[in-house]
């Protein structure tokens, strides 16, 4: 049974499983969505400020989202999302890095106009296997609220 | 020849080409990165607040990034990105929608600590073929600056 808006607490945290990023995944994602030289071309990446091939920041965000869906949102009656803020990439993600996500509920607010839903803000922090924070982001989610005539 | 930091103007705009989103792309992206029912399962999507299958917001962001790389960043000496702010999804993206991106330079700031680069903020707005704005986001980019001893 999925957690509804009322079942969630500000400060509640979720820990994800892990995903190890391969070079072919990095290149394949970037060829499709972000074909900049430092994401798709090893020689060009050596000459870039990264000094080697790095994952597109969008790829890191996408991998983090998959980890979040599997180990956090799958437990929650999530109806959708309205946006994100303060997305920051701190440390490049390189082939062989193993990523994990820690999600925390920052704030929850019932909707005034829609009694069936509430807004839940999550802060997600992504770490590599050295314990470096590689990315963080605040996501604005929409979560189903218990109907007034429903048992709690 | 790529445009350097000095060659860019605040208020300058770029128009991308178009991309038409297919149902199989929507499902395939979501199965990999955002396997929520309303992105991967047509029957579940009918019962969701979207009333049908919709693209993951991450997929829309990824497609918009590809359009931006092809028709804007490819002309610029972009060294990387540090983050994004104010990512908002306004209108669901559905199979058959044709997307286009308008990017505008909001602000440029030379780096104090790195004389070889400057920070350029882009506002990107994504439209469907009905002219609805489906998404917008502010991206923080790092762009190569002309060396002091280089011809302008």
Short mmCIF file of C-alpha atoms in Angstrom, two decimals:
data_model
loop_
_atom_site.label_atom_id
_atom_site.label_comp_id
_atom_site.label_asym_id
_atom_site.label_seq_id
_atom_site.Cartn_x
_atom_site.Cartn_y
_atom_site.Cartn_z
CA UNK A 1 0.00 0.00 0.00
CA UNK A 2 1.44 3.34 -1.08
CA UNK A 3 2.04 6.09 1.43
CA UNK A 4 -0.34 9.02 1.01
CA UNK A 5 0.38 12.70 1.70
CA UNK A 6 -0.73 12.31 5.34
CA UNK A 7 1.66 9.38 5.89
CA UNK A 8 4.75 11.44 5.02
CA UNK A 9 6.73 13.50 7.52
CA UNK A 10 8.98 16.50 7.02
CA UNK A 11 12.53 15.32 7.75
CA UNK A 12 11.76 11.72 6.69
CA UNK A 13 14.61 10.22 4.63
CA UNK A 14 14.94 7.46 2.04
CA UNK A 15 18.15 5.67 1.04
CA UNK A 16 18.43 4.20 -2.45
CA UNK A 17 20.29 1.21 -3.76
CA UNK A 18 23.35 1.74 -5.95
CA UNK A 19 24.14 2.00 -9.65
CA UNK A 20 27.60 1.66 -11.18
CA UNK A 21 28.05 3.84 -14.26
CA UNK A 22 29.83 2.36 -17.29
CA UNK A 23 31.69 4.17 -20.06
CA UNK A 24 29.30 2.82 -22.70
CA UNK A 25 26.28 4.10 -20.75
CA UNK A 26 27.89 7.56 -20.47
CA UNK A 27 28.60 7.73 -24.21
CA UNK A 28 25.27 6.24 -25.23
CA UNK A 29 23.21 8.64 -23.09
CA UNK A 30 25.24 11.62 -24.29
CA UNK A 31 25.08 10.63 -27.97
CA UNK A 32 21.31 10.73 -27.65
CA UNK A 33 20.76 13.76 -25.43
CA UNK A 34 23.94 15.76 -24.76
CA UNK A 35 26.57 15.14 -27.46
CA UNK A 36 29.19 17.56 -26.18
CA UNK A 37 32.80 16.44 -26.79
CA UNK A 38 33.66 15.77 -23.11
CA UNK A 39 30.73 13.32 -22.86
CA UNK A 40 31.20 11.35 -26.11
CA UNK A 41 34.84 11.61 -27.25
CA UNK A 42 37.62 10.31 -25.00
CA UNK A 43 40.41 12.26 -26.72
CA UNK A 44 38.48 15.55 -26.61
CA UNK A 45 37.55 14.83 -22.98
CA UNK A 46 41.26 14.50 -22.06
CA UNK A 47 41.76 18.06 -23.29
CA UNK A 48 38.68 19.41 -21.50
CA UNK A 49 38.60 20.90 -17.98
CA UNK A 50 37.48 17.45 -16.78
CA UNK A 51 40.68 15.70 -17.98
CA UNK A 52 38.69 12.65 -19.15
CA UNK A 53 35.27 11.36 -20.09
CA UNK A 54 32.48 12.46 -17.70
CA UNK A 55 28.77 11.74 -17.56
CA UNK A 56 26.35 14.41 -18.74
CA UNK A 57 24.84 16.09 -15.69
CA UNK A 58 21.47 15.14 -17.16
CA UNK A 59 22.57 11.51 -17.16
CA UNK A 60 23.48 11.76 -13.46
CA UNK A 61 20.08 13.32 -12.78
CA UNK A 62 18.38 10.55 -14.77
CA UNK A 63 20.25 7.77 -12.95
CA UNK A 64 19.46 9.43 -9.62
CA UNK A 65 15.81 9.59 -10.60
CA UNK A 66 15.74 5.88 -11.40
CA UNK A 67 17.27 5.11 -7.99
CA UNK A 68 14.71 7.43 -6.36
CA UNK A 69 11.76 5.87 -8.20
CA UNK A 70 12.87 2.35 -7.27
CA UNK A 71 13.54 2.97 -3.59
CA UNK A 72 11.48 6.00 -2.57
CA UNK A 73 8.73 7.11 -4.98
CA UNK A 74 7.57 3.51 -5.52
CA UNK A 75 6.44 3.53 -1.86
CA UNK A 76 4.57 6.82 -2.28
CA UNK A 77 1.30 7.70 -4.09
CA UNK A 78 3.18 10.12 -6.35
CA UNK A 79 0.90 11.75 -8.93
CA UNK A 80 3.57 13.68 -10.82
CA UNK A 81 6.05 16.51 -10.48
CA UNK A 82 5.87 20.22 -11.17
CA UNK A 83 9.56 21.10 -11.31
CA UNK A 84 13.00 21.20 -9.71
CA UNK A 85 15.21 23.86 -8.15
CA UNK A 86 18.80 24.28 -7.07
CA UNK A 87 20.15 21.47 -9.27
CA UNK A 88 23.93 21.52 -8.73
CA UNK A 89 26.75 19.30 -9.99
CA UNK A 90 29.73 19.34 -7.61
CA UNK A 91 31.98 16.49 -8.72
CA UNK A 92 32.23 14.92 -12.20
CA UNK A 93 30.81 11.39 -12.56
CA UNK A 94 33.30 9.11 -14.33
CA UNK A 95 33.15 5.55 -15.69
CA UNK A 96 33.16 3.04 -12.81
CA UNK A 97 31.63 5.41 -10.24
CA UNK A 98 28.95 3.83 -8.07
CA UNK A 99 26.12 6.24 -7.23
CA UNK A 100 23.64 6.25 -4.37
CA UNK A 101 20.89 8.72 -3.45
CA UNK A 102 19.67 10.05 -0.11
CA UNK A 103 16.28 11.77 -0.35
CA UNK A 104 14.81 13.89 2.45
CA UNK A 105 11.35 15.44 2.69
CA UNK A 106 11.93 19.17 3.16
CA UNK A 107 8.36 20.41 3.29
CA UNK A 108 4.79 19.30 2.64
CA UNK A 109 1.84 21.59 1.89
CA UNK A 110 -1.77 20.55 1.20
CA UNK A 111 -3.19 21.95 -2.05
CA UNK A 112 -5.85 24.64 -1.51
CA UNK A 113 -7.51 24.11 -4.88
CA UNK A 114 -7.29 20.29 -5.14
CA UNK A 115 -8.44 18.44 -1.96
CA UNK A 116 -7.14 15.14 -3.44
CA UNK A 117 -3.48 16.15 -3.39
CA UNK A 118 -0.62 17.87 -1.61
CA UNK A 119 2.80 19.21 -2.56
CA UNK A 120 5.90 17.49 -1.21
CA UNK A 121 9.42 18.90 -1.71
CA UNK A 122 12.29 16.42 -1.65
CA UNK A 123 15.98 17.29 -1.38
CA UNK A 124 18.04 14.61 -3.10
CA UNK A 125 21.76 14.27 -2.61
CA UNK A 126 23.76 11.91 -4.85
CA UNK A 127 27.05 10.41 -3.65
CA UNK A 128 29.81 8.44 -5.38
CA UNK A 129 31.62 5.51 -3.75
CA UNK A 130 34.31 7.85 -2.37
CA UNK A 131 31.54 9.54 -0.36
CA UNK A 132 31.79 12.73 -2.44
CA UNK A 133 28.53 14.52 -3.05
CA UNK A 134 28.31 14.65 -6.86
CA UNK A 135 24.89 16.33 -7.24
CA UNK A 136 21.97 17.72 -5.31
CA UNK A 137 18.52 18.92 -6.32
CA UNK A 138 15.16 19.92 -4.83
CA UNK A 139 12.17 18.23 -6.55
CA UNK A 140 8.58 19.42 -6.27
CA UNK A 141 6.25 16.41 -6.19
CA UNK A 142 2.47 16.05 -6.13
CA UNK A 143 1.22 13.31 -3.77
CA UNK A 144 -2.30 11.90 -3.40
CA UNK A 145 -4.14 12.95 -0.23
CA UNK A 146 -6.54 10.76 1.71
CA UNK A 147 -10.16 11.50 0.75
CA UNK A 148 -12.18 13.17 3.56
CA UNK A 149 -14.50 10.11 3.76
CA UNK A 150 -11.65 7.58 3.67
CA UNK A 151 -10.47 5.64 6.73
CA UNK A 152 -7.13 6.90 7.99
CA UNK B 1 34.84 28.96 -34.99
CA UNK B 2 33.05 28.75 -31.63
CA UNK B 3 31.80 31.89 -29.92
CA UNK B 4 33.77 32.75 -26.79
CA UNK B 5 32.46 34.44 -23.64
CA UNK B 6 33.23 37.90 -25.07
CA UNK B 7 31.25 37.15 -28.24
CA UNK B 8 27.99 36.52 -26.36
CA UNK B 9 25.48 39.23 -25.45
CA UNK B 10 22.89 39.36 -22.72
CA UNK B 11 19.49 39.17 -24.42
CA UNK B 12 20.88 37.17 -27.36
CA UNK B 13 18.51 34.35 -28.42
CA UNK B 14 18.85 31.01 -30.20
CA UNK B 15 16.06 29.05 -31.89
CA UNK B 16 16.37 25.28 -32.15
CA UNK B 17 15.12 22.84 -34.73
CA UNK B 18 12.24 20.51 -33.84
CA UNK B 19 11.81 17.01 -32.48
CA UNK B 20 8.61 14.96 -32.65
CA UNK B 21 8.18 12.67 -29.65
CA UNK B 22 6.96 9.11 -30.24
CA UNK B 23 5.15 6.80 -27.83
CA UNK B 24 7.96 4.26 -28.00
CA UNK B 25 10.56 6.93 -27.11
CA UNK B 26 8.45 8.00 -24.12
CA UNK B 27 8.11 4.46 -22.82
CA UNK B 28 11.71 3.51 -23.54
CA UNK B 29 13.18 6.56 -21.74
CA UNK B 30 10.86 6.06 -18.77
CA UNK B 31 11.54 2.32 -18.49
CA UNK B 32 15.21 3.21 -18.11
CA UNK B 33 15.07 6.32 -15.93
CA UNK B 34 11.59 7.11 -14.60
CA UNK B 35 9.38 3.98 -14.58
CA UNK B 36 6.31 5.56 -13.00
CA UNK B 37 2.97 4.11 -14.22
CA UNK B 38 1.84 7.24 -16.13
CA UNK B 39 5.06 7.15 -18.22
CA UNK B 40 5.23 3.41 -19.06
CA UNK B 41 1.73 1.88 -18.82
CA UNK B 42 -1.05 3.19 -21.06
CA UNK B 43 -3.90 1.78 -18.96
CA UNK B 44 -2.50 3.18 -15.71
CA UNK B 45 -1.86 6.49 -17.48
CA UNK B 46 -5.55 6.72 -18.47
CA UNK B 47 -6.44 6.59 -14.77
CA UNK B 48 -3.78 9.14 -13.75
CA UNK B 49 -4.29 12.91 -13.49
CA UNK B 50 -2.81 13.14 -17.02
CA UNK B 51 -5.57 10.99 -18.61
CA UNK B 52 -3.06 9.29 -20.90
CA UNK B 53 0.60 8.49 -21.43
CA UNK B 54 2.93 11.48 -20.89
CA UNK B 55 6.68 11.92 -21.23
CA UNK B 56 8.79 11.98 -18.08
CA UNK B 57 9.71 15.60 -17.33
CA UNK B 58 13.31 14.40 -17.41
CA UNK B 59 12.76 13.12 -20.93
CA UNK B 60 11.43 16.54 -21.99
CA UNK B 61 14.49 18.16 -20.38
CA UNK B 62 16.78 15.68 -22.16
CA UNK B 63 15.14 16.25 -25.57
CA UNK B 64 15.33 20.02 -25.00
CA UNK B 65 19.01 19.67 -24.16
CA UNK B 66 19.69 17.79 -27.37
CA UNK B 67 17.95 20.53 -29.38
CA UNK B 68 19.97 23.15 -27.45
CA UNK B 69 23.28 21.37 -28.01
CA UNK B 70 22.60 21.00 -31.75
CA UNK B 71 21.47 24.55 -32.43
CA UNK B 72 22.94 26.74 -29.69
CA UNK B 73 25.74 25.22 -27.59
CA UNK B 74 27.46 23.76 -30.67
CA UNK B 75 28.20 27.37 -31.73
CA UNK B 76 29.61 28.27 -28.30
CA UNK B 77 32.88 27.30 -26.54
CA UNK B 78 30.91 25.67 -23.73
CA UNK B 79 33.20 24.08 -21.12
CA UNK B 80 30.47 22.51 -18.96
CA UNK B 81 27.60 23.36 -16.68
CA UNK B 82 27.30 23.88 -12.94
CA UNK B 83 23.55 23.49 -12.46
CA UNK B 84 20.00 24.52 -13.25
CA UNK B 85 17.27 26.49 -11.48
CA UNK B 86 13.55 27.11 -11.83
CA UNK B 87 12.87 23.98 -13.89
CA UNK B 88 9.08 23.94 -14.40
CA UNK B 89 6.76 21.66 -16.37
CA UNK B 90 3.60 23.47 -17.41
CA UNK B 91 1.90 21.22 -19.97
CA UNK B 92 2.26 17.44 -20.34
CA UNK B 93 4.19 16.21 -23.39
CA UNK B 94 2.25 13.49 -25.23
CA UNK B 95 3.06 11.12 -28.11
CA UNK B 96 3.11 13.04 -31.40
CA UNK B 97 4.00 16.41 -29.86
CA UNK B 98 6.65 18.35 -31.77
CA UNK B 99 9.00 20.30 -29.49
CA UNK B 100 11.15 23.35 -30.14
CA UNK B 101 13.39 25.39 -27.84
CA UNK B 102 14.05 29.11 -27.55
CA UNK B 103 17.16 29.91 -25.49
CA UNK B 104 18.00 33.42 -24.27
CA UNK B 105 21.15 34.61 -22.53
CA UNK B 106 19.98 36.14 -19.24
CA UNK B 107 23.31 37.15 -17.75
CA UNK B 108 27.07 36.73 -18.22
CA UNK B 109 29.69 37.15 -15.50
CA UNK B 110 33.47 36.72 -15.87
CA UNK B 111 35.00 34.33 -13.35
CA UNK B 112 37.16 36.04 -10.72
CA UNK B 113 39.23 32.95 -9.94
CA UNK B 114 39.59 31.49 -13.48
CA UNK B 115 40.66 34.06 -16.13
CA UNK B 116 40.03 31.46 -18.88
CA UNK B 117 36.26 31.29 -18.34
CA UNK B 118 33.01 33.07 -17.58
CA UNK B 119 29.55 32.10 -16.39
CA UNK B 120 26.61 32.37 -18.78
CA UNK B 121 23.01 31.84 -17.66
CA UNK B 122 20.53 30.70 -20.30
CA UNK B 123 16.76 30.69 -19.95
CA UNK B 124 15.30 27.95 -22.12
CA UNK B 125 11.61 27.76 -22.99
CA UNK B 126 10.24 24.64 -24.68
CA UNK B 127 7.09 24.83 -26.82
CA UNK B 128 4.85 22.19 -28.41
CA UNK B 129 3.32 22.55 -31.88
CA UNK B 130 0.20 24.19 -30.43
CA UNK B 131 2.47 26.98 -29.19
CA UNK B 132 1.97 25.99 -25.55
CA UNK B 133 5.00 26.44 -23.31
CA UNK B 134 5.58 22.94 -21.94
CA UNK B 135 8.73 23.59 -19.88
CA UNK B 136 11.21 26.26 -18.90
CA UNK B 137 14.54 26.19 -17.07
CA UNK B 138 17.54 28.39 -16.27
CA UNK B 139 20.90 26.70 -16.99
CA UNK B 140 24.23 27.84 -15.59
CA UNK B 141 26.96 27.32 -18.20
CA UNK B 142 30.70 27.81 -18.16
CA UNK B 143 32.10 29.35 -21.36
CA UNK B 144 35.73 29.80 -22.45
CA UNK B 145 37.05 33.35 -22.31
CA UNK B 146 39.55 34.83 -24.76
CA UNK B 147 43.10 34.70 -23.35
CA UNK B 148 44.57 38.12 -22.52
CA UNK B 149 47.27 37.65 -25.18
CA UNK B 150 44.85 36.38 -27.82
CA UNK B 151 43.66 38.48 -30.78
CA UNK B 152 40.09 39.62 -30.31
#
